């Protein structure tokens, strides 16, 4: 049937003039021509290491591929593999911890565990710590028990956890959003709204992984597969010769593990460009918890914004029609995003949403918890937690003594 859409009077087309932006964003737009877009989309499939393969797939001479990729790297653009942690026997948990006043730094450092792969401080005027961590499936209590200990020690006041599916980085390379001649980024808020409300893209599969809960968390890898994946998460352009030296294998053996294990089992699904189009000096980077009315609305939202310049990361919350989506927008468009979300609530697409703006300069990132893979399986890592808790108790005692000394 026909879906009647109300007229949008406030969600106007957004134009962002790159000429006024900081140098790194300017460099990225300057690099975005037809050839580089073709290269970046090819790297999404094959990765950035094999110049010959990229040249053959694009029809671009190898020397040109090398020169252009060097300039792309100099502009601060790297490539991040989309990794299915579930196929390594790992689950992913997000936690939002509220520290006691005066305990922000100690809480932040306390949450730097072997399992943690990203930490950031969010909500600058009421600081909270956003934690992203792995856990040996199904034992997410390795994280929640530790959070409870921090709560008992009055380091954090409260916390909330979310079990999520594998995290997906979005491409942000759809040509329709870039006016390269005029150095502009186009943010069509009204068009996005129309497509989401009409469910135009609800049935499309545009993301590399479906927004479904993982059926299995089988351990399909060995220690070398994990080490190779870990190095590629740190630097996806690292060649097999260098990886071989680091892990004590021959380059042909590394290549065998990569092709026969990592790619065949889809441990690594693709490689996405990693960059912030809107620099923190004039942009906002904010994870957003979005709860949808139904599955169709969730797919419509993600599929419509997939490839747009504003959506960085997506993870589905297990057992619910909810996602965490990380947005990167200019500060001048913050009101547009809020109004956009409010209108989707009004149209019964979104049930609720909550933003967690990241404080610039507070993000710490790591890769896989390789030290917790022992004897062909993941260990719980309790010894590290016990040691950290012991050190925290000593630090709190030292601080209390310092306070007493100052008040004498």
Coordinates of C-alpha atoms in Angstrom, one line a residue:
X1 CA 0.0 0.0 0.0
X2 CA 0.9 3.6 -0.2
X3 CA 2.7 5.2 2.8
X4 CA 1.7 8.8 3.4
X5 CA 4.6 10.8 4.7
X6 CA 4.1 14.1 6.4
X7 CA 5.9 17.1 4.9
X8 CA 9.3 17.8 6.6
X9 CA 9.6 21.5 7.2
X10 CA 12.6 21.5 9.4
X11 CA 14.9 18.7 8.3
X12 CA 16.6 20.5 5.5
X13 CA 19.5 19.4 3.3
X14 CA 22.7 19.9 5.2
X15 CA 25.8 21.2 3.3
X16 CA 29.1 21.2 5.1
X17 CA 31.8 23.4 3.5
X18 CA 35.1 21.6 3.8
X19 CA 37.0 24.7 3.1
X20 CA 36.4 25.8 6.6
X21 CA 37.5 22.5 8.2
X22 CA 40.8 21.5 9.7
X23 CA 43.6 20.2 7.5
X24 CA 43.1 16.5 7.9
X25 CA 39.4 16.6 6.8
X26 CA 40.5 18.9 3.9
X27 CA 43.1 16.4 2.8
X28 CA 40.6 13.5 2.9
X29 CA 38.2 15.4 0.6
X30 CA 41.0 16.4 -1.7
X31 CA 41.9 12.7 -2.0
X32 CA 38.3 11.6 -2.9
X33 CA 38.4 11.3 -6.6
X34 CA 36.9 8.5 -8.8
X35 CA 40.2 6.5 -8.8
X36 CA 40.7 6.6 -5.0
X37 CA 37.1 5.8 -4.3
X38 CA 37.5 2.7 -6.6
X39 CA 40.7 1.8 -4.7
X40 CA 39.1 2.2 -1.3
X41 CA 36.1 0.0 -2.3
X42 CA 38.5 -2.7 -3.7
X43 CA 40.5 -2.6 -0.4
X44 CA 37.3 -3.2 1.4
X45 CA 37.2 -6.6 -0.2
X46 CA 40.9 -7.6 -0.5
X47 CA 42.7 -5.6 2.2
X48 CA 45.5 -3.1 1.7
X49 CA 48.5 -5.5 1.6
X50 CA 48.6 -7.1 -1.9
X51 CA 49.3 -4.3 -4.4
X52 CA 49.3 -6.7 -7.3
X53 CA 45.8 -8.0 -6.4
X54 CA 44.4 -4.5 -6.0
X55 CA 46.0 -3.5 -9.3
X56 CA 44.5 -6.5 -11.1
X57 CA 41.0 -6.0 -9.6
X58 CA 40.9 -2.3 -10.4
X59 CA 42.8 -2.2 -13.7
X60 CA 45.0 0.6 -12.2
X61 CA 48.8 0.2 -12.6
X62 CA 50.6 -1.2 -9.6
X63 CA 52.9 1.9 -9.4
X64 CA 49.8 4.2 -9.3
X65 CA 48.2 2.0 -6.6
X66 CA 51.3 2.3 -4.5
X67 CA 51.6 6.0 -4.9
X68 CA 47.9 6.7 -4.2
X69 CA 47.8 4.4 -1.1
X70 CA 50.9 6.1 0.3
X71 CA 49.1 9.5 0.0
X72 CA 46.0 8.1 1.6
X73 CA 48.0 6.8 4.5
X74 CA 49.8 10.1 4.8
X75 CA 46.4 11.8 5.1
X76 CA 45.8 9.7 8.3
X77 CA 43.5 7.1 6.7
X78 CA 44.1 3.5 7.8
X79 CA 42.0 0.4 7.3
X80 CA 40.3 -1.7 10.0
X81 CA 39.3 -5.3 9.5
X82 CA 35.7 -6.3 10.4
X83 CA 36.3 -9.2 12.8
X84 CA 33.8 -11.8 13.9
X85 CA 34.9 -12.3 17.5
X86 CA 32.1 -14.8 17.8
X87 CA 34.0 -17.2 15.5
X88 CA 37.0 -17.0 17.9
X89 CA 34.8 -18.0 20.9
X90 CA 34.6 -14.4 22.1
X91 CA 31.5 -12.4 23.1
X92 CA 31.4 -8.6 23.3
X93 CA 30.1 -6.6 26.2
X94 CA 29.6 -2.9 26.4
X95 CA 29.4 -1.3 29.9
X96 CA 28.6 2.3 31.0
X97 CA 30.1 2.9 34.4
X98 CA 29.3 6.0 36.6
X99 CA 32.3 6.8 38.8
X100 CA 32.1 8.5 42.2
X101 CA 33.1 12.2 42.1
X102 CA 36.9 12.5 42.4
X103 CA 37.3 8.8 41.2
X104 CA 37.1 9.3 37.4
X105 CA 40.8 8.7 36.8
X106 CA 41.2 5.7 39.1
X107 CA 38.0 4.2 37.6
X108 CA 39.3 4.7 34.1
X109 CA 42.6 3.0 34.9
X110 CA 40.8 0.3 36.8
X111 CA 38.8 -0.6 33.7
X112 CA 41.9 -1.1 31.6
X113 CA 41.8 -4.9 31.6
X114 CA 43.2 -7.5 29.3
X115 CA 39.7 -8.1 28.0
X116 CA 39.1 -4.4 27.3
X117 CA 39.5 -3.2 23.7
X118 CA 38.2 0.4 24.0
X119 CA 37.8 2.9 26.8
X120 CA 36.4 6.4 26.6
X121 CA 34.9 9.1 28.8
X122 CA 31.5 10.2 27.7
X123 CA 29.0 12.9 28.8
X124 CA 31.5 15.6 29.7
X125 CA 29.3 17.4 32.2
X126 CA 28.4 14.2 34.1
X127 CA 31.4 12.0 33.2
X128 CA 30.8 8.3 32.6
X129 CA 33.2 5.6 31.3
X130 CA 32.2 3.7 28.2
X131 CA 33.8 0.3 28.2
X132 CA 34.0 -2.1 25.3
X133 CA 35.4 -5.5 26.2
X134 CA 35.6 -9.1 25.0
X135 CA 34.7 -12.1 27.2
X136 CA 35.2 -15.8 26.8
X137 CA 31.7 -16.9 25.7
X138 CA 29.4 -17.4 27.6
X139 CA 31.2 -16.1 30.7
X140 CA 30.4 -12.4 30.6
X141 CA 30.4 -12.5 34.4
X142 CA 34.2 -12.1 34.2
X143 CA 33.4 -8.5 33.4
X144 CA 30.3 -8.0 35.6
X145 CA 31.9 -9.5 38.7
X146 CA 34.8 -7.1 38.3
X147 CA 32.4 -4.2 38.0
X148 CA 30.6 -5.3 41.1
X149 CA 34.0 -5.3 43.0
X150 CA 34.6 -1.7 41.8
X151 CA 31.2 -0.8 43.0
X152 CA 31.9 -2.4 46.4
X153 CA 35.1 -0.4 46.6
X154 CA 33.1 2.8 45.9
X155 CA 35.1 3.5 42.8
X156 CA 32.0 3.4 40.6
X157 CA 28.6 4.3 41.8
X158 CA 26.6 2.2 39.2
X159 CA 27.0 0.5 35.8
X160 CA 24.9 -0.9 33.0
X161 CA 25.9 -3.7 30.7
X162 CA 24.8 -4.7 27.2
X163 CA 25.7 -7.9 25.4
X164 CA 26.2 -7.1 21.7
X165 CA 26.9 -8.8 18.4
X166 CA 30.1 -8.3 16.4
X167 CA 30.9 -4.7 15.8
X168 CA 30.8 -3.4 12.3
X169 CA 32.6 -0.3 10.9
X170 CA 30.7 1.4 8.1
X171 CA 32.3 2.5 4.8
X172 CA 31.3 6.2 4.5
X173 CA 32.3 6.2 0.8
X174 CA 29.0 6.5 -1.0
X175 CA 29.7 9.1 -3.8
X176 CA 26.3 10.7 -3.5
X177 CA 27.3 12.3 -0.3
X178 CA 30.3 14.2 -1.7
X179 CA 30.3 17.2 -3.9
X180 CA 34.0 17.0 -4.8
X181 CA 34.0 20.0 -7.1
X182 CA 32.8 22.3 -4.5
X183 CA 34.5 20.6 -1.5
X184 CA 31.2 19.8 0.2
X185 CA 29.7 17.0 2.2
X186 CA 26.0 16.5 1.7
X187 CA 23.9 15.4 4.7
X188 CA 20.3 14.8 3.4
X189 CA 18.5 14.5 6.7
X190 CA 15.1 14.8 5.1
X191 CA 15.8 12.1 2.5
X192 CA 17.1 9.7 5.2
X193 CA 14.0 10.3 7.2
X194 CA 11.7 9.6 4.2
X195 CA 13.5 6.4 3.4
X196 CA 13.5 5.1 7.0
X197 CA 9.8 5.9 7.6
X198 CA 8.7 4.4 4.3
X199 CA 11.0 1.3 5.0
X200 CA 12.5 1.7 1.5
X201 CA 15.6 -0.2 2.5
X202 CA 14.3 -2.5 5.2
X203 CA 14.8 -5.7 3.1
X204 CA 18.3 -4.8 1.7
X205 CA 21.4 -6.5 3.1
X206 CA 24.0 -3.8 2.9
X207 CA 26.1 -4.5 6.0
X208 CA 28.7 -7.2 5.8
X209 CA 27.0 -9.1 8.6
X210 CA 23.3 -9.6 9.3
X211 CA 21.8 -7.8 12.3
X212 CA 21.0 -11.1 13.9
X213 CA 22.2 -12.7 17.1
X214 CA 25.1 -15.1 16.6
X215 CA 23.8 -18.7 16.6
X216 CA 27.2 -20.1 17.7
X217 CA 30.3 -19.0 19.4
X218 CA 32.5 -21.8 18.3
X219 CA 36.3 -21.6 18.7
X220 CA 37.3 -22.0 15.0
X221 CA 40.9 -20.7 15.3
X222 CA 44.3 -21.6 16.8
X223 CA 46.8 -19.3 18.6
X224 CA 48.5 -18.4 15.3
X225 CA 45.2 -17.3 13.7
X226 CA 44.5 -15.1 16.8
X227 CA 48.0 -13.6 16.6
X228 CA 47.8 -12.9 12.9
X229 CA 44.3 -11.3 13.3
X230 CA 45.6 -9.3 16.3
X231 CA 48.5 -7.8 14.2
X232 CA 46.2 -7.0 11.3
X233 CA 43.8 -5.2 13.7
X234 CA 46.7 -3.0 14.8
X235 CA 48.1 -2.5 11.2
X236 CA 46.1 -4.1 8.4
X237 CA 48.9 -3.2 5.9
X238 CA 51.4 -5.4 7.7
X239 CA 52.7 -8.0 5.2
X240 CA 53.1 -11.7 5.9
X241 CA 56.9 -11.5 6.0
X242 CA 56.8 -9.0 9.0
X243 CA 54.0 -11.0 10.7
X244 CA 56.0 -14.2 10.3
X245 CA 59.0 -12.7 12.0
X246 CA 56.9 -11.5 15.0
X247 CA 55.2 -14.9 15.6
X248 CA 57.9 -17.3 14.6
X249 CA 56.4 -18.8 11.5
X250 CA 57.4 -18.8 7.8
X251 CA 55.6 -16.4 5.5
X252 CA 54.0 -19.2 3.5
X253 CA 52.6 -20.7 6.8
X254 CA 51.3 -17.3 7.8
X255 CA 49.6 -17.0 4.3
X256 CA 48.1 -20.5 4.8
X257 CA 46.6 -19.5 8.2
X258 CA 45.3 -16.3 6.7
X259 CA 43.6 -17.8 3.6
X260 CA 42.6 -21.3 4.9
X261 CA 41.6 -20.3 8.4
X262 CA 41.0 -16.6 8.8
X263 CA 39.3 -15.9 5.5
X264 CA 37.6 -19.2 5.0
X265 CA 36.0 -19.1 8.4
X266 CA 35.2 -15.4 7.9
X267 CA 37.1 -14.4 11.0
X268 CA 38.0 -11.2 9.0
X269 CA 35.1 -10.2 6.7
X270 CA 36.4 -7.1 5.1
X271 CA 38.5 -4.0 5.6
X272 CA 36.9 -0.6 6.1
X273 CA 38.6 2.8 5.9
X274 CA 39.2 4.2 9.4
X275 CA 39.0 8.0 9.7
X276 CA 37.0 10.8 11.3
X277 CA 35.6 13.0 8.6
X278 CA 34.5 15.6 11.2
X279 CA 37.5 16.2 13.4
X280 CA 36.9 16.5 17.2
X281 CA 37.8 20.2 17.0
X282 CA 34.5 20.9 15.2
X283 CA 32.7 17.6 15.3
X284 CA 31.0 15.3 17.7
X285 CA 31.7 11.6 18.1
X286 CA 28.9 10.0 20.0
X287 CA 27.7 6.4 20.5
X288 CA 23.9 6.3 20.6
X289 CA 21.7 3.6 22.1
X290 CA 18.7 3.3 19.8
X291 CA 15.7 1.1 20.7
X292 CA 13.4 0.3 17.8
X293 CA 9.7 -0.6 17.8
X294 CA 10.3 -3.7 15.6
X295 CA 12.9 -5.5 13.5
X296 CA 11.8 -3.9 10.3
X297 CA 12.4 -0.4 11.7
X298 CA 15.9 -1.4 12.9
X299 CA 16.9 -2.7 9.5
X300 CA 15.4 0.3 7.8
X301 CA 17.4 2.6 10.0
X302 CA 20.8 0.8 9.6
X303 CA 20.4 0.1 5.9
X304 CA 19.5 3.7 5.1
X305 CA 22.4 5.2 7.0
X306 CA 25.0 2.6 6.0
X307 CA 27.6 4.2 3.8
X308 CA 26.6 7.7 5.0
X309 CA 29.3 10.1 6.3
X310 CA 27.7 10.3 9.8
X311 CA 27.6 6.7 11.0
X312 CA 30.9 5.1 12.2
X313 CA 30.1 1.9 14.0
X314 CA 27.1 -0.4 14.5
X315 CA 26.5 -3.2 17.0
X316 CA 23.2 -5.0 17.6
X317 CA 22.2 -5.6 21.2
X318 CA 21.5 -9.3 21.7
X319 CA 17.9 -10.4 22.2
X320 CA 16.4 -7.0 21.4
X321 CA 15.6 -4.7 18.4
X322 CA 18.2 -2.3 19.6
X323 CA 21.6 -1.1 18.5
X324 CA 24.6 1.0 19.5
X325 CA 25.5 3.3 16.6
X326 CA 28.4 5.7 16.8
X327 CA 27.8 9.0 15.0
X328 CA 30.3 11.5 13.8
X329 CA 28.7 14.8 12.9
X330 CA 29.7 18.5 12.7
X331 CA 28.7 20.4 15.9
X332 CA 26.6 22.6 13.7
X333 CA 24.4 19.6 12.9
X334 CA 23.9 18.3 16.4
X335 CA 20.4 19.9 16.5
X336 CA 19.6 18.1 13.1
X337 CA 20.5 14.7 14.6
X338 CA 18.4 15.3 17.7
X339 CA 15.4 16.5 15.6
X340 CA 15.9 13.6 13.2
X341 CA 15.7 11.1 16.1
X342 CA 12.7 12.9 17.7
X343 CA 10.8 12.7 14.5
X344 CA 11.5 9.0 14.2
X345 CA 10.2 8.5 17.7
X346 CA 7.1 10.5 16.6
X347 CA 6.6 8.2 13.6
X348 CA 6.8 5.1 15.8
X349 CA 10.1 3.9 14.3
X350 CA 12.3 4.5 17.3
X351 CA 11.0 3.7 20.8
X352 CA 13.8 5.6 22.6
X353 CA 17.4 6.8 22.2
X354 CA 20.2 8.1 24.3
X355 CA 23.5 9.7 23.2
X356 CA 26.9 9.4 24.9
X357 CA 29.1 12.1 23.4
X358 CA 32.8 11.1 23.7
X359 CA 35.1 13.6 25.4
X360 CA 37.9 14.3 22.9
X361 CA 41.3 12.9 23.8
X362 CA 39.9 10.2 26.2
X363 CA 39.7 7.2 23.8
X364 CA 42.1 4.3 24.4
X365 CA 42.1 1.3 22.0
X366 CA 43.6 -2.1 22.0
X367 CA 43.1 -5.2 19.9
X368 CA 42.6 -8.9 20.9
X369 CA 43.2 -10.3 24.5
X370 CA 46.0 -12.6 23.1
X371 CA 47.5 -13.1 26.6
X372 CA 44.3 -14.8 27.7
X373 CA 44.5 -17.5 25.1
X374 CA 46.4 -20.3 26.7
X375 CA 46.6 -24.0 25.8
X376 CA 44.2 -23.7 22.9
X377 CA 41.4 -22.0 24.9
X378 CA 40.4 -18.7 26.5
X379 CA 41.2 -18.5 30.2
X380 CA 39.1 -16.3 32.5
X381 CA 41.8 -13.9 33.5
X382 CA 40.9 -13.8 37.2
X383 CA 44.5 -13.5 38.3
X384 CA 44.9 -10.2 36.4
X385 CA 41.6 -8.9 38.0
X386 CA 42.8 -10.0 41.5
X387 CA 46.1 -8.2 41.1
X388 CA 44.4 -5.1 39.8
X389 CA 42.0 -5.0 42.7
X390 CA 44.8 -5.4 45.2
X391 CA 46.6 -2.5 43.6
X392 CA 43.4 -0.4 43.7
X393 CA 43.0 -1.1 47.4
X394 CA 46.6 0.1 48.0
X395 CA 45.9 3.2 45.9
X396 CA 42.7 4.1 47.7
X397 CA 44.5 3.6 51.1
X398 CA 47.3 5.9 49.9
X399 CA 44.8 8.6 48.9
X400 CA 42.9 8.4 52.2
X401 CA 46.2 8.8 54.1
X402 CA 47.1 11.8 51.9
X403 CA 43.8 13.5 52.7
X404 CA 44.3 12.9 56.4
X405 CA 47.8 14.4 56.2
X406 CA 46.4 17.5 54.4
X407 CA 43.7 18.1 57.0
X408 CA 46.1 18.0 60.0

